[in-house]
Short mmCIF file of C-alpha atoms and ligand atoms in Angstrom, two decimals:
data_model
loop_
_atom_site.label_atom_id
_atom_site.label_comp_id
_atom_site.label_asym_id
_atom_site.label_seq_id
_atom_site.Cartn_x
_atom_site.Cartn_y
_atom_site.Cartn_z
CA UNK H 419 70.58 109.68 103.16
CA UNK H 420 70.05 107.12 105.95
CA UNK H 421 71.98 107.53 109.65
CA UNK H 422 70.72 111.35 109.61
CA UNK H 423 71.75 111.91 113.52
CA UNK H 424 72.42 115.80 114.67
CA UNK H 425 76.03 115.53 115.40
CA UNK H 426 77.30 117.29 118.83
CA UNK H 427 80.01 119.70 117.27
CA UNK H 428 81.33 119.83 120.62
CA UNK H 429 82.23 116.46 121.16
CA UNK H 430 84.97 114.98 119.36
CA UNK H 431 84.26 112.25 116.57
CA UNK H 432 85.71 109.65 118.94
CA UNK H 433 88.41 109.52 121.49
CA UNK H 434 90.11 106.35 122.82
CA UNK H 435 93.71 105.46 124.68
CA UNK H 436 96.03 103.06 123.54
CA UNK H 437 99.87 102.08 123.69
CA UNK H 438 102.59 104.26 121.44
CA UNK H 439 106.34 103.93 120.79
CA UNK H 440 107.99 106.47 121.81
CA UNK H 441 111.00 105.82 123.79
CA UNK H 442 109.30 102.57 125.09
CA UNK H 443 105.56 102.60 124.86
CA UNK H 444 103.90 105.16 126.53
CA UNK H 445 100.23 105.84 127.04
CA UNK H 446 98.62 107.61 123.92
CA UNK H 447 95.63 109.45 124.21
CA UNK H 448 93.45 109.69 120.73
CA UNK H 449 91.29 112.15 119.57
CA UNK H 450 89.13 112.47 116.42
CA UNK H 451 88.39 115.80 116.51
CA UNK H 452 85.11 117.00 114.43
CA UNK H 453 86.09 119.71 111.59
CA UNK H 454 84.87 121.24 108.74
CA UNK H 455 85.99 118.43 106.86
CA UNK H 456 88.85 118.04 104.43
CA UNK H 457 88.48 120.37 101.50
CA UNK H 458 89.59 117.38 99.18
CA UNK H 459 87.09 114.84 99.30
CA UNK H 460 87.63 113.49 96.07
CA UNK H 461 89.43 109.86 97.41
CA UNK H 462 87.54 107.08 96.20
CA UNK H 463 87.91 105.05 99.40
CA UNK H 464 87.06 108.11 101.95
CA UNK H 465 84.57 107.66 103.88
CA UNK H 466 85.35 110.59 106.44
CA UNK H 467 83.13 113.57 105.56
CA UNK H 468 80.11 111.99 107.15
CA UNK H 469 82.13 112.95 109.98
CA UNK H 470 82.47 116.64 109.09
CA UNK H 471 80.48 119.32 110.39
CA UNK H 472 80.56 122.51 108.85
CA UNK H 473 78.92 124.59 111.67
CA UNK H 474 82.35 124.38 113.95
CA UNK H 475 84.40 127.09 114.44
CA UNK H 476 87.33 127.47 116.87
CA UNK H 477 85.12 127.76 119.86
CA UNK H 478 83.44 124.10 118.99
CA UNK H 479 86.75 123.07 118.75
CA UNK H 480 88.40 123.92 122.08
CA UNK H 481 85.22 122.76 123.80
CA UNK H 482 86.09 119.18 122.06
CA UNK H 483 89.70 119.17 123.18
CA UNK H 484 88.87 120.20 126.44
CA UNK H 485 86.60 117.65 126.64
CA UNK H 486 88.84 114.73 125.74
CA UNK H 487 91.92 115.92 127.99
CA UNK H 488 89.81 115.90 131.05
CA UNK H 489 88.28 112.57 129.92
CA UNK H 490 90.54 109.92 131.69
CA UNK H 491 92.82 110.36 134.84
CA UNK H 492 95.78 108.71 133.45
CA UNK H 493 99.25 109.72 132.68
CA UNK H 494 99.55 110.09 128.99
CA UNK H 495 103.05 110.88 127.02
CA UNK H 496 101.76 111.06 123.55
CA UNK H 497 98.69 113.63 122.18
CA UNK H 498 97.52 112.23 119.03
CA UNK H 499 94.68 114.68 117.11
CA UNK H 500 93.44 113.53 113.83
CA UNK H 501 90.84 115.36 112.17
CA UNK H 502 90.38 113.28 108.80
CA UNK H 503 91.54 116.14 106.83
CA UNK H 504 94.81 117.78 107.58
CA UNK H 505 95.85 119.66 110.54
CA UNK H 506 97.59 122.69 108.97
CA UNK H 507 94.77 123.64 106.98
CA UNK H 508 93.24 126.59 108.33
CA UNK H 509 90.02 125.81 106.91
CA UNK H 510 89.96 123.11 109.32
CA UNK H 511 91.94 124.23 112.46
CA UNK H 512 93.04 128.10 112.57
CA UNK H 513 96.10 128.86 114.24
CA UNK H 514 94.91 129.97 117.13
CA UNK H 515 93.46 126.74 117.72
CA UNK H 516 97.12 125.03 117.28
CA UNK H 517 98.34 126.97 119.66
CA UNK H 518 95.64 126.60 121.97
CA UNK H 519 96.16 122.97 121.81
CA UNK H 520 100.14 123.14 122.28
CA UNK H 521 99.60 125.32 125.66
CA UNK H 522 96.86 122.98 126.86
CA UNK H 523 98.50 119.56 126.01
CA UNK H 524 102.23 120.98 127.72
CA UNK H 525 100.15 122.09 130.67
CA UNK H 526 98.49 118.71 131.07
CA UNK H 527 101.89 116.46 130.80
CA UNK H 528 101.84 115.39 127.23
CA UNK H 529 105.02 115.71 125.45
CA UNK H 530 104.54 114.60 122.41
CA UNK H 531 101.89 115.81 119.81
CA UNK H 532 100.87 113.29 116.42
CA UNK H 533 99.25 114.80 113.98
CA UNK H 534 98.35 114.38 110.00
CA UNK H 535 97.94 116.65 106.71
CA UNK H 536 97.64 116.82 103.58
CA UNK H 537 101.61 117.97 101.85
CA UNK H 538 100.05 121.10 100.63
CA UNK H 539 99.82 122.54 103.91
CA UNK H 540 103.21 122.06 105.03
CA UNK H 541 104.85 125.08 105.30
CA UNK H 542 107.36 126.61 107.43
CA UNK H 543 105.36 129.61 108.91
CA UNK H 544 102.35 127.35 109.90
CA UNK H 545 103.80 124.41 111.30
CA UNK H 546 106.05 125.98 114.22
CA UNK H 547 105.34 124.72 117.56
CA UNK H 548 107.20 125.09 120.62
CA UNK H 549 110.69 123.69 121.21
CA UNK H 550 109.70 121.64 124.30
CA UNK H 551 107.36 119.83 122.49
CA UNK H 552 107.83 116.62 119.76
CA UNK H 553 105.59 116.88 116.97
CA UNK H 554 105.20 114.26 114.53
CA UNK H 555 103.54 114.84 111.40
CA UNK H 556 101.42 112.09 109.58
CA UNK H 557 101.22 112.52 105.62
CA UNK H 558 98.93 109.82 103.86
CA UNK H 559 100.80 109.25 100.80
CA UNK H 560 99.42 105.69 99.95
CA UNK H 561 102.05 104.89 97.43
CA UNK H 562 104.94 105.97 95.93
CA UNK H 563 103.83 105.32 92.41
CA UNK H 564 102.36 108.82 91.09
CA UNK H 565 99.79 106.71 88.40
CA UNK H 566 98.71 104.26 91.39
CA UNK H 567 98.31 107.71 93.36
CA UNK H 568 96.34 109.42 90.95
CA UNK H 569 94.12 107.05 89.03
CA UNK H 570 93.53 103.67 91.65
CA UNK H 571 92.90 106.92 94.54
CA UNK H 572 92.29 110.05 93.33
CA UNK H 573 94.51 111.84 95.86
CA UNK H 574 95.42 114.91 93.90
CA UNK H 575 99.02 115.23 94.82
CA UNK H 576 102.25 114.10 93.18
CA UNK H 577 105.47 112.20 94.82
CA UNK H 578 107.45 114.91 94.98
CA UNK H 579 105.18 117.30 96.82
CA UNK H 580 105.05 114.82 99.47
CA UNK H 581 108.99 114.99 99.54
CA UNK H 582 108.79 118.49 99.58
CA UNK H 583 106.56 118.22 102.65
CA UNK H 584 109.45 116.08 104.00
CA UNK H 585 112.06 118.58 103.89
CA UNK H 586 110.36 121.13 105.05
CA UNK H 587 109.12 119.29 108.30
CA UNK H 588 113.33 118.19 108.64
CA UNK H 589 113.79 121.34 108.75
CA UNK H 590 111.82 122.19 111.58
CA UNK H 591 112.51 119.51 113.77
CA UNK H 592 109.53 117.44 112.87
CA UNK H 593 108.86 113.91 112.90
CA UNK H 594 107.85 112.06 109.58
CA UNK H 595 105.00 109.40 109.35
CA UNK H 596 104.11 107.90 106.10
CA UNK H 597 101.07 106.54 105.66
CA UNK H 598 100.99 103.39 102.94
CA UNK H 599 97.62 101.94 101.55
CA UNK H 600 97.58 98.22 100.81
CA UNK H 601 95.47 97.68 98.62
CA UNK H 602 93.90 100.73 95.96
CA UNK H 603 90.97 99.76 93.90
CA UNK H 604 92.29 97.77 90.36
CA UNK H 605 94.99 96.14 91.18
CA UNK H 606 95.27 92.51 91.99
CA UNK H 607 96.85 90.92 94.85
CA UNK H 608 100.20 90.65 93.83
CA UNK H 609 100.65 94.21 92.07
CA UNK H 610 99.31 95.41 95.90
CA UNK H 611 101.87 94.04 97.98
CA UNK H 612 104.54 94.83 94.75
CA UNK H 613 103.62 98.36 95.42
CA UNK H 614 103.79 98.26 99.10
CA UNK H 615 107.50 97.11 99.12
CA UNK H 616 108.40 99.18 96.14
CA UNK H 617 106.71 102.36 97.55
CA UNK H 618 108.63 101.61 101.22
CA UNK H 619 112.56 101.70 99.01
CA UNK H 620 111.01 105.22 97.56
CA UNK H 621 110.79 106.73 101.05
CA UNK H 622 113.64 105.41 103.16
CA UNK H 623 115.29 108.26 103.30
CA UNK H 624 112.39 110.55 103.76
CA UNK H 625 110.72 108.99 106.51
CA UNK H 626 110.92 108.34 110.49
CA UNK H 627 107.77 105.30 110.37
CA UNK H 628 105.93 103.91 108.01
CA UNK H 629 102.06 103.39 109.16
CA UNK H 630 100.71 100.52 106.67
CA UNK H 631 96.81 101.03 106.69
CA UNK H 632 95.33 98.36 105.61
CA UNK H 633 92.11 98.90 102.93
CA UNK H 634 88.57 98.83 104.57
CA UNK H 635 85.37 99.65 103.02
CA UNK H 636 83.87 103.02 104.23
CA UNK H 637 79.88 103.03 103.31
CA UNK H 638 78.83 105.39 100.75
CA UNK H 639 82.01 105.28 98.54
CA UNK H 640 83.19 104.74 95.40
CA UNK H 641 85.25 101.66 96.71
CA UNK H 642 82.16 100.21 98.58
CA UNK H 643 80.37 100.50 94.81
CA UNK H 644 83.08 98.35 93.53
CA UNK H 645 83.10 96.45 96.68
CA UNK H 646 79.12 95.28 96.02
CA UNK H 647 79.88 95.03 92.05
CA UNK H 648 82.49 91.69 93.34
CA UNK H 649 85.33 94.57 91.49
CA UNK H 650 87.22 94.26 94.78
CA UNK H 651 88.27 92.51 97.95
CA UNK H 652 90.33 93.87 100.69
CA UNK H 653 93.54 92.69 101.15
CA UNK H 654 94.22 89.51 102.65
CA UNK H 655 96.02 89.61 106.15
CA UNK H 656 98.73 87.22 104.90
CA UNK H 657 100.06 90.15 102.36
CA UNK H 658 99.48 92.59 105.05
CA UNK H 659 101.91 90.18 106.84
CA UNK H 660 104.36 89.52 104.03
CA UNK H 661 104.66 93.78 103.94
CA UNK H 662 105.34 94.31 107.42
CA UNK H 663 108.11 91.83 107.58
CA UNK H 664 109.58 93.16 104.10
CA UNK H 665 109.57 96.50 105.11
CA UNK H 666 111.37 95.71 108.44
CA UNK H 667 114.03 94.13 106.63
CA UNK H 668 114.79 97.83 104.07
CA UNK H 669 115.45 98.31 108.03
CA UNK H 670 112.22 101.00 108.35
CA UNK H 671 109.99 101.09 111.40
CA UNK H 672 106.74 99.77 110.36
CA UNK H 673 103.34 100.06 112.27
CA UNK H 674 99.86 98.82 111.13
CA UNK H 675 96.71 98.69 113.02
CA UNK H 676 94.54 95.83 111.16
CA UNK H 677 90.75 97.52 111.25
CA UNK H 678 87.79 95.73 110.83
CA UNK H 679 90.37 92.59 110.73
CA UNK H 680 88.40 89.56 109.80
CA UNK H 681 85.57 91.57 108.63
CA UNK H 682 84.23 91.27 105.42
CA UNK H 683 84.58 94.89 104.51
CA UNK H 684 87.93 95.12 106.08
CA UNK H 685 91.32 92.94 105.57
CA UNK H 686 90.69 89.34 105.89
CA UNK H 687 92.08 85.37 105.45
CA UNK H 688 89.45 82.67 105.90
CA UNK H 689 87.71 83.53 109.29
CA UNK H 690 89.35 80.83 111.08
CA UNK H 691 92.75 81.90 111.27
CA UNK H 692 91.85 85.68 111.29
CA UNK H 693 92.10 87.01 115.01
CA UNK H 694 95.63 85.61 115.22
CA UNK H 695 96.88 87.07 112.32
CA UNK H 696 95.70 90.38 113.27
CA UNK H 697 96.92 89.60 117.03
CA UNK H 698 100.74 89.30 115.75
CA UNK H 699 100.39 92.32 113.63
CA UNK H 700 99.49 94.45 116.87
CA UNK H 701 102.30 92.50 118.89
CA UNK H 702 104.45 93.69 115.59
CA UNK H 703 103.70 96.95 115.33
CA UNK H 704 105.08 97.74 119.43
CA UNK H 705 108.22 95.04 118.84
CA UNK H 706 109.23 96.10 115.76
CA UNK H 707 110.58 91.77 115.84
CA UNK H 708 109.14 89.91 112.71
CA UNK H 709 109.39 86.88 114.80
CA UNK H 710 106.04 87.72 115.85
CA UNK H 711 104.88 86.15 112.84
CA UNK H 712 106.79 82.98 113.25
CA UNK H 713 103.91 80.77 114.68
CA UNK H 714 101.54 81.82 112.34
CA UNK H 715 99.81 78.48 110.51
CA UNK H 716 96.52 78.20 108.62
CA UNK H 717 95.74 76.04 105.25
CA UNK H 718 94.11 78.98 103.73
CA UNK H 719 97.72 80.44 103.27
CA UNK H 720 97.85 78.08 100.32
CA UNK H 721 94.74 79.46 98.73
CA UNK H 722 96.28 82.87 99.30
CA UNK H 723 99.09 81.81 97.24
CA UNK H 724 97.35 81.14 94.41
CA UNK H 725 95.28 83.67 94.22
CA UNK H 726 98.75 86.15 93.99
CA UNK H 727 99.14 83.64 91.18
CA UNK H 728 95.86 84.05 89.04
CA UNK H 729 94.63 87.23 90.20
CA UNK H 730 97.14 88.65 87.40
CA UNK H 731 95.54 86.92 84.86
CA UNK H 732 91.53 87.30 86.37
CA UNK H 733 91.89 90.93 86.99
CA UNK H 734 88.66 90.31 89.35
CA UNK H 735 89.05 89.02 93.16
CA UNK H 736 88.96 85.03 92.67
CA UNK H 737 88.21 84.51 96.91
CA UNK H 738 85.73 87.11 98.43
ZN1 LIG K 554 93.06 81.00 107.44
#
């Protein structure tokens, strides 16, 4: 294994600050924290266990969140903690460590906490948190389509334990965020974006946002196999662009955050007209206007067209 480097397991993976909606934008404050990893690990396009580390215990832990609140003197609304594996599972973070982080993130001003796990996790006695504080729950269902789900991802759980997830966090007061992957291994273009919209209908009613993640090619997986192989190409920005404004119009909010935009591993058009794209698709994702993408212009739309066209009939990515 190349990139062997001793990993500090009490530092966080990464930490960063950005812009959030929530009641405006407010000032978000990001934290990859470094876990045992997540106990699945069978997703063909996850690339997140080199992260892992499975020396840290709830001590390592606290010393990592402690670390990234004192990290910038700013005045930050929204907490988000990701952990590439699910926050509920104790495995991961115990639940003295939950609490721990509710206390510290009240005492330091945030107010609201964003989090992610798996559906399996989510259940009523471990995902109370205290009243003063809004907690938002990411779930990374990818698609709505249980055969997309299981055989183009590998993610081991069905449509309706996600929705089962759903009304369980409803219950509780909880914010729901949806993740949706453009983009699974074998399908073409066209049967992508088809599955986007379709999959954003299915969860209307269950969800409060939709986060559209946009493929990428982790090293070391499956997908980057396929990737090498010429099986696959990321999706192009311009159907990353066609979702967003579809799923704006079922009337759903709809955020995407375009990584690795451009690059070859990540979504891309032709290189020229790349930047912009992904440009309007941050400006979209705080407006919530699909006029954002009104000025948009690049020939290489037209090659995108046909390639939604052929790629049916190819079953191999025409444009790399
Ligand atoms: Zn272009």
């Amino acid at each position: 294994m190349a990139n062997v480097v001793r990993k500090d397991i009490n530092r966080p993976v990464s930490l960063w600050h950005e812009k959030e909606l929530f009641n405006g934008t407010e000032n978000c404050l990001t934290i990859i924290l470094r876990t045992k990893g997540c106990y699945w690990d069978r997703c063909l396009m996850c690339g997140y266990l080199r992260d892992a580390d499975r020396r840290v215990e709830i001590e390592n832990l606290k010393n990592q969140l402690d670390f990234a609140l004192s990290r910038y003197d700013m005045d930050f609304g929204i907490l988000k903690i990701f952990t590439s594996g699910s926050f509920f599972d104790e495995r991961e973070i115990p639940e003295k460590f939950r609490e721990y982080v509710y206390e510290n993130m009240l005492n330091s001003g945030f107010r609201k906490l964003i989090v992610e796990s798996r559906p399996e996790f989510i259940k009523k006695e471990k995902i109370s948190f205290p009243s003063n504080l809004t907690l938002e729950v990411g779930i990374g269902l990818e698609t709505a389509n249980d055969f997309i789900r299981e055989y183009c991802i590998n993610k081991g759980f069905k449509f309706e334990n996600y929705v089962n997830a759903v009304s369980v966090l409803k219950e509780e007061k909880a914010g729901v965020k949806t993740y949706l992957l453009l983009k699974p291994p074998f399908l073409s273009e066209r049967e992508a974006i088809e599955d986007m919209i379709d999959s954003a209908r299915a969860i209307a009613d269950y969800t409060d946002v939709v986060s559209l993640n946009l493929m990428n090619i982790p090293s070391g997986t499956y997908l980057e196999r396929l990737w090498k192989w010429k099986l696959y190409r990321p999706p192009w920005l311009w159907s990353a662009v066609k979702v967003l404004k579809e799923i704006r119009q079922i009337g759903l909010e709809v955020i995407s955050d375009p990584i690795a935009a451009g690059k070859k591993r990540g979504p891309h058009n032709c290189g020229k007209c790349d930047e912009s794209v992904a440009e309007s698709i941050k400006n979209f994702s705080l407006s919530q206007n699909i006029e954002e993408f009104d000025g948009l212009r690049c020939d290489c739309i037209h090659l995108w067209r046909k390639v939604l066209e052929l790629e049916d009939f190819s079953r191999i990515p025409l444009v790399r």
